[in-house]
mmCIF file of C-alpha atoms in Angstrom:
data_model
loop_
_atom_site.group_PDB
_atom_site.id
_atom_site.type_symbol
_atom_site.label_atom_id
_atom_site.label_comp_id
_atom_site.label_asym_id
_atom_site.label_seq_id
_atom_site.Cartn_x
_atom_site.Cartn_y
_atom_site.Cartn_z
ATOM 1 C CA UNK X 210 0.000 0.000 0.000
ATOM 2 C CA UNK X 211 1.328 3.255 -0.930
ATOM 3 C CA UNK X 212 1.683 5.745 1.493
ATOM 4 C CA UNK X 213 -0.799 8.528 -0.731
ATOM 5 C CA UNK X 214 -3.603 5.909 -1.166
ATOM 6 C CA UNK X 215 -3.110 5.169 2.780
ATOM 7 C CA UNK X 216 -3.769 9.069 3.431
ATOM 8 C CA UNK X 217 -7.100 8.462 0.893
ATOM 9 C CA UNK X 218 -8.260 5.971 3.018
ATOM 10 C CA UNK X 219 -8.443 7.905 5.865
ATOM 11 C CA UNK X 220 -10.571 10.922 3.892
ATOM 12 C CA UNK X 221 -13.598 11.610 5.464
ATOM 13 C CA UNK X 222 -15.869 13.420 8.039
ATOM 14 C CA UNK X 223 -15.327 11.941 11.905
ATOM 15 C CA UNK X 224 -16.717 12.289 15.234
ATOM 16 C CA UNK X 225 -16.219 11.456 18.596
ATOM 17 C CA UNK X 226 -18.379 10.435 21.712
ATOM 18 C CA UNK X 227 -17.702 9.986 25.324
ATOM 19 C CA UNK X 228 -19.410 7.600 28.078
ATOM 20 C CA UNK X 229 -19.348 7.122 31.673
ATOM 21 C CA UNK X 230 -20.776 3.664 31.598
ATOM 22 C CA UNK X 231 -22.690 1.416 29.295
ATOM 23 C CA UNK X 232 -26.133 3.091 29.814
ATOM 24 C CA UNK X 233 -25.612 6.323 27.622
ATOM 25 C CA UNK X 234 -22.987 8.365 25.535
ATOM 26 C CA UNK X 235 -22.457 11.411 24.779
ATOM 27 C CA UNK X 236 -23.743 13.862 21.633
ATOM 28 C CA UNK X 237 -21.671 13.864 19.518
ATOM 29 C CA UNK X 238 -19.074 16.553 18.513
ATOM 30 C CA UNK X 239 -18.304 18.786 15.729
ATOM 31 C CA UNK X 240 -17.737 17.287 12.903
ATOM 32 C CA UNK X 241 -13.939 16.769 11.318
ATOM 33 C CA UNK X 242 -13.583 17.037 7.802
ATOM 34 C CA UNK X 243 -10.307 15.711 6.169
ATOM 35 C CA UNK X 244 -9.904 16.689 2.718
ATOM 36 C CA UNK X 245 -7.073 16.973 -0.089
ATOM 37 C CA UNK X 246 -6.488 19.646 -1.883
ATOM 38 C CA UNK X 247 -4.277 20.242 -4.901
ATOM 39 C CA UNK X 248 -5.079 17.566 -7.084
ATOM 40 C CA UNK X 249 -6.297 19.215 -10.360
ATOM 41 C CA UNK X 250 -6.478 22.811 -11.680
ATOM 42 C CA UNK X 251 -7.740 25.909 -9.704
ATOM 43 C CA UNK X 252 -10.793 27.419 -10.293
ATOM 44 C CA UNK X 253 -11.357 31.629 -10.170
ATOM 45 C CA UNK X 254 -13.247 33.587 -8.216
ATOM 46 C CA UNK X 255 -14.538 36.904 -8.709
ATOM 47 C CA UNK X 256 -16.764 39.584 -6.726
ATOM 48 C CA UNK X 257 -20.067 40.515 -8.730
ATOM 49 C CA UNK X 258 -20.671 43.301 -10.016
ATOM 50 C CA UNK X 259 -17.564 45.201 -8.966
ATOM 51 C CA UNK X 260 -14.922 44.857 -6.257
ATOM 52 C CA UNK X 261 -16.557 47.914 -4.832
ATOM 53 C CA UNK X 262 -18.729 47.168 -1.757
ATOM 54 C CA UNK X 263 -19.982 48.935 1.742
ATOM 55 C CA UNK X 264 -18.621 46.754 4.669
ATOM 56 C CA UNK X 265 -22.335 44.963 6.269
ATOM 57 C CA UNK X 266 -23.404 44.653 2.392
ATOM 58 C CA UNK X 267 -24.426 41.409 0.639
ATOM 59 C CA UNK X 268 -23.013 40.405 -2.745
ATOM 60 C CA UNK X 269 -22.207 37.478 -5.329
ATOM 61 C CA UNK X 270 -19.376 35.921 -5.179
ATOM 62 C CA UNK X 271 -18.783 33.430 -8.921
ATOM 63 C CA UNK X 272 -16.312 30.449 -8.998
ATOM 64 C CA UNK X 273 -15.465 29.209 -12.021
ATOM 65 C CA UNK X 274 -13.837 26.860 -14.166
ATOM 66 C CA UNK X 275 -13.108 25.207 -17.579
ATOM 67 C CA UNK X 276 -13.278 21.975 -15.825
ATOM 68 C CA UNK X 277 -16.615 19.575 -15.189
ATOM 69 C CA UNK X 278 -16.753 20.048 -11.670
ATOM 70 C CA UNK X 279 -19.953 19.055 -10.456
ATOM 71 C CA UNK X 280 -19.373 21.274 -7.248
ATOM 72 C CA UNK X 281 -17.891 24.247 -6.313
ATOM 73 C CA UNK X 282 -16.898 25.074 -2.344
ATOM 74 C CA UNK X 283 -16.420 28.706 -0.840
ATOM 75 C CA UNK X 284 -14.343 28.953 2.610
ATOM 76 C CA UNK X 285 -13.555 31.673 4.428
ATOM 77 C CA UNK X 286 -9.793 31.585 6.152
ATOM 78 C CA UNK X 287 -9.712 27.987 5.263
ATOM 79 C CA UNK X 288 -13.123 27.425 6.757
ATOM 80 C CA UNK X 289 -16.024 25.966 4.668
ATOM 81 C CA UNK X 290 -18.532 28.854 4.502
ATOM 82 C CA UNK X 291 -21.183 26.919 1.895
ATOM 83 C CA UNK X 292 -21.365 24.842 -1.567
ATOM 84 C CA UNK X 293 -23.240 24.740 -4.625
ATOM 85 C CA UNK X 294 -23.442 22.608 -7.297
ATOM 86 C CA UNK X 295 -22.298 23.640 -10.399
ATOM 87 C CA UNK X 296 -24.162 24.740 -13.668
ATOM 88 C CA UNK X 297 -22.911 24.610 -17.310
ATOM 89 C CA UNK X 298 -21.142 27.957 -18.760
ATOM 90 C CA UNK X 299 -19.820 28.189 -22.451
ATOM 91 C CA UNK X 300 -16.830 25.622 -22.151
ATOM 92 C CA UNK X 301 -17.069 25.126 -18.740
ATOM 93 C CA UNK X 302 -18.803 25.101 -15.189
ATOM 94 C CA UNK X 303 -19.573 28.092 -12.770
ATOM 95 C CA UNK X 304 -21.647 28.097 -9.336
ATOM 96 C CA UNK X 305 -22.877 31.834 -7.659
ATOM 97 C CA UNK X 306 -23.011 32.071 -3.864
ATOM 98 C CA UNK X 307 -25.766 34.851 -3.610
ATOM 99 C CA UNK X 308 -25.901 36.917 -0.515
ATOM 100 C CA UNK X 309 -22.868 36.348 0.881
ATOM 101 C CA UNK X 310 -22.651 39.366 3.652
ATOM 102 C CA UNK X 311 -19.202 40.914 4.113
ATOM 103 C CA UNK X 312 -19.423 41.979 7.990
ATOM 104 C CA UNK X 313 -15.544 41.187 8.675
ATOM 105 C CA UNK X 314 -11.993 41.006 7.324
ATOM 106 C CA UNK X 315 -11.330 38.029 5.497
ATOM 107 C CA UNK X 316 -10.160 35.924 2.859
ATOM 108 C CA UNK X 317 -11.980 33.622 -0.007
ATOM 109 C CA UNK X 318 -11.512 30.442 -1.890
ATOM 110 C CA UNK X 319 -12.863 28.135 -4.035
ATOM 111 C CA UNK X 320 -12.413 24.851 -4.745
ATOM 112 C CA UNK X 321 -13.901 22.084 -7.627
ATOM 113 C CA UNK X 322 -14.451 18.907 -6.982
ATOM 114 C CA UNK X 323 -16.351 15.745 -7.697
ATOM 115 C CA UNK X 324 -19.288 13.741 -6.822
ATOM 116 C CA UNK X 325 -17.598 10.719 -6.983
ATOM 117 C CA UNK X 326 -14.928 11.969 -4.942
ATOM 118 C CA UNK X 327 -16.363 14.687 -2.573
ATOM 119 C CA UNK X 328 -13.169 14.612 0.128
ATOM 120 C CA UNK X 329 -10.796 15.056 -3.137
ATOM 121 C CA UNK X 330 -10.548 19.025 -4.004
ATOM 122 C CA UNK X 331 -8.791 21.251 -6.085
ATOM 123 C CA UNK X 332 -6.067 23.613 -5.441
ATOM 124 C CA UNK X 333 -7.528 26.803 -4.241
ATOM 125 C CA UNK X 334 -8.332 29.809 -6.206
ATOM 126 C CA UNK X 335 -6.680 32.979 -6.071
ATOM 127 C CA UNK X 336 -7.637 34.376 -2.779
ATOM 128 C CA UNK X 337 -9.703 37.645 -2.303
ATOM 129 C CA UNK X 338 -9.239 39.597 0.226
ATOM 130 C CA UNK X 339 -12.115 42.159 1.840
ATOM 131 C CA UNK X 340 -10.743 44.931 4.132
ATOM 132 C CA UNK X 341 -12.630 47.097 6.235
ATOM 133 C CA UNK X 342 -12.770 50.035 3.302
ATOM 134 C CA UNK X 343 -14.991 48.054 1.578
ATOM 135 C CA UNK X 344 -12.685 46.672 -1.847
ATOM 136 C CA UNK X 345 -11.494 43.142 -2.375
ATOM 137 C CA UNK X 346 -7.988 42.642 -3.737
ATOM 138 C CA UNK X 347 -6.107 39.750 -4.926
ATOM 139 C CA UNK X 348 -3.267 39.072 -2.645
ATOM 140 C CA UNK X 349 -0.036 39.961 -4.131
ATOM 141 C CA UNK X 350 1.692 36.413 -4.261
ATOM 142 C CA UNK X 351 -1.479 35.646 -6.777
ATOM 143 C CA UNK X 352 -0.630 38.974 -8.864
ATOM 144 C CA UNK X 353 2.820 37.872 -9.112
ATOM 145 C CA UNK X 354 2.819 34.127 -10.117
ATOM 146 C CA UNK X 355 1.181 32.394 -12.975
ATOM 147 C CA UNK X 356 -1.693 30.435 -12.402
ATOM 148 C CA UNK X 357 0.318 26.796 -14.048
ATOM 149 C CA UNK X 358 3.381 27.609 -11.193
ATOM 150 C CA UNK X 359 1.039 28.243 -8.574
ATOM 151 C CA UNK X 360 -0.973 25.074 -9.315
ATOM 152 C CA UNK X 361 2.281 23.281 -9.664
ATOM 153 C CA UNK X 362 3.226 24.511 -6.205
ATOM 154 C CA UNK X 363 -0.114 23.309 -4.609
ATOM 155 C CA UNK X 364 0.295 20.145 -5.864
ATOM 156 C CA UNK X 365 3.941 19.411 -4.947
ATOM 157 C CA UNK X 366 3.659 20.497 -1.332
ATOM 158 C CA UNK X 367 0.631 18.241 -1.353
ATOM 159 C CA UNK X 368 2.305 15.822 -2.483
ATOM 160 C CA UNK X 369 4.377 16.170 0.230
ATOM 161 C CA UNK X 370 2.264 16.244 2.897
ATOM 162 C CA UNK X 371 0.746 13.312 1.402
ATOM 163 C CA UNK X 372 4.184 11.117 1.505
ATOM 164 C CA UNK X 373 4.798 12.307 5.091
ATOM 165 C CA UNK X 374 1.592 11.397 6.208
ATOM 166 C CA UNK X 375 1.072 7.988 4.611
ATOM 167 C CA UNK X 376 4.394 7.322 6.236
ATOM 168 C CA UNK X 377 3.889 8.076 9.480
ATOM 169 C CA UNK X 378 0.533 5.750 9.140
ATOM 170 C CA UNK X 379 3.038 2.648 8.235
ATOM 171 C CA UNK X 380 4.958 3.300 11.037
ATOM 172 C CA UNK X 381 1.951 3.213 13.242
ATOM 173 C CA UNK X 382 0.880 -0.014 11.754
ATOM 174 C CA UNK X 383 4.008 -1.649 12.224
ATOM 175 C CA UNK X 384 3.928 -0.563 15.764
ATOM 176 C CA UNK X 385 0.649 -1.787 16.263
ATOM 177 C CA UNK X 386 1.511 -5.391 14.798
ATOM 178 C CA UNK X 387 4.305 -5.590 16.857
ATOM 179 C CA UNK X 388 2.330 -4.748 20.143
ATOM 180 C CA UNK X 389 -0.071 -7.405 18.968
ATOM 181 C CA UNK X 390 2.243 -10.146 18.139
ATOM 182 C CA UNK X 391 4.053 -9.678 21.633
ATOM 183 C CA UNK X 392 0.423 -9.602 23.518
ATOM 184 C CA UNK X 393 -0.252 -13.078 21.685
ATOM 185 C CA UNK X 394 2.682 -14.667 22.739
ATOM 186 C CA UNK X 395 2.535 -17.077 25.785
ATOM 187 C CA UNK X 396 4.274 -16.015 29.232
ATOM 188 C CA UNK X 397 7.512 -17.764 29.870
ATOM 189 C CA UNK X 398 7.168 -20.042 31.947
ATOM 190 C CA UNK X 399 9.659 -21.452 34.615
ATOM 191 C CA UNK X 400 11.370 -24.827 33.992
ATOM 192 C CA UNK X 401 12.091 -27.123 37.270
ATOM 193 C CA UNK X 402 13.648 -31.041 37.405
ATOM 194 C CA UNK X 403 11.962 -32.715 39.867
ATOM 195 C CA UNK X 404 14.384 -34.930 41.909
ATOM 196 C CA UNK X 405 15.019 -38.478 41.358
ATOM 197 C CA UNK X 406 16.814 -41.239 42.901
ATOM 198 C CA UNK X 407 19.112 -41.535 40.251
ATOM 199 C CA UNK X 408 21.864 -39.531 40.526
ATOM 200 C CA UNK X 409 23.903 -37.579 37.986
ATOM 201 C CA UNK X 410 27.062 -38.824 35.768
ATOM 202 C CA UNK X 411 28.982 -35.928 37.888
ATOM 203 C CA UNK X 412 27.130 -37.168 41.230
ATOM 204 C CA UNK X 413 28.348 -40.823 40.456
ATOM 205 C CA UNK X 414 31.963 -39.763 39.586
ATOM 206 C CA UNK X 415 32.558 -37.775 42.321
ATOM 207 C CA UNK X 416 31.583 -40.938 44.874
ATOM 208 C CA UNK X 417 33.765 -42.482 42.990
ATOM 209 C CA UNK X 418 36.968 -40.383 43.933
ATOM 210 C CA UNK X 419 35.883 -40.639 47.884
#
């Protein structure tokens, strides 16, 4: 098993519960999302109608993309903020997430990905960031590198997390075999010679010298 499909094995949404005794657990907690990201092309995102807005004002924000996504995610400082499946535009697919109100600083991404593999995303689009004045602006590493080199750096320091990962997960399960093996094997167990009447070759010889 290679150590990237061992970290796509473990994709998924998780919770956790607690219990005092056998009678009754706990709600559950918040759910844990692990995704990937960086595994095909960015989409874009843009602010409709302008980049101008009031701060407290609701507006449109469009991802797009010339690839068949059949959804499109927005987050918010790395935080999932809402999704919406994706409709059919000229030579490719675009989602609108209406209303989106612009109370706070922050910064927004999309990502694609597909139905078939909902846990499997994207690299992230350019971000956008709103400031207090009211404007969004690309951030300045997006201004200054090409959309191929920043895809290409998504997806090598992906890449990388995903080797690191998957490794640390074999070493984990070779721990764990090895704590199992040693729990299955039987104590050791004392060995004692019960005495006879017959005595021992050395017994014997040393009568022999009296």
């Amino acid at each position: 098993m290679t150590p990237a499909f061992s970290v796509l094995l473990c994709l998924g949404t998780y919770w956790c519960f607690y219990s005092h005794s056998s009678y009754g657990w706990s709600k559950c907690s918040d759910p844990l999302k692990l995704v990937v990201t960086g595994l095909s092309a960015p989409p874009s995102l843009a602010v409709l109608p302008s980049s101008e807005v009031a701060s407290g004002q609701s507006m449109t924000l469009q991802c797009r993309s010339e690839l068949y996504y059949d959804w499109f995610t927005l987050c918010k400082d790395g935080k999932e903020i809402s999704r919406r499946r994706t409709q059919s535009h000229g030579r490719g697919r675009q989602a609108d997430f209406l209303a989106v109100n612009l109370t706070h600083d922050g910064t927004y991404q999309c990502y694609g990905f597909h139905s078939s593999s909902p846990y499997q995303w994207s690299s992230p689009s350019a971000p956008l960031v709103f400031l207090v004045s009211g404007t969004f602006s690309t951030s300045p590493e997006s201004e200054n590198k090409p959309s191929d080199a920043a895809a290409l750096d998504y997806t090598v320091s992906n890449l990388v997390r995903l080797i690191l990962a998957g490794l640390i997960l074999v070493l984990l399960e070779v721990l764990l075999a090895e704590h199992w093996k040693s729990s299955m094997e039987p104590p050791v167990q004392g060995v004692f010679a019960e005495h006879s009447g017959q005595s021992s070759p050395q017994d014997r010889s040393e009568e022999g010298n009296e």
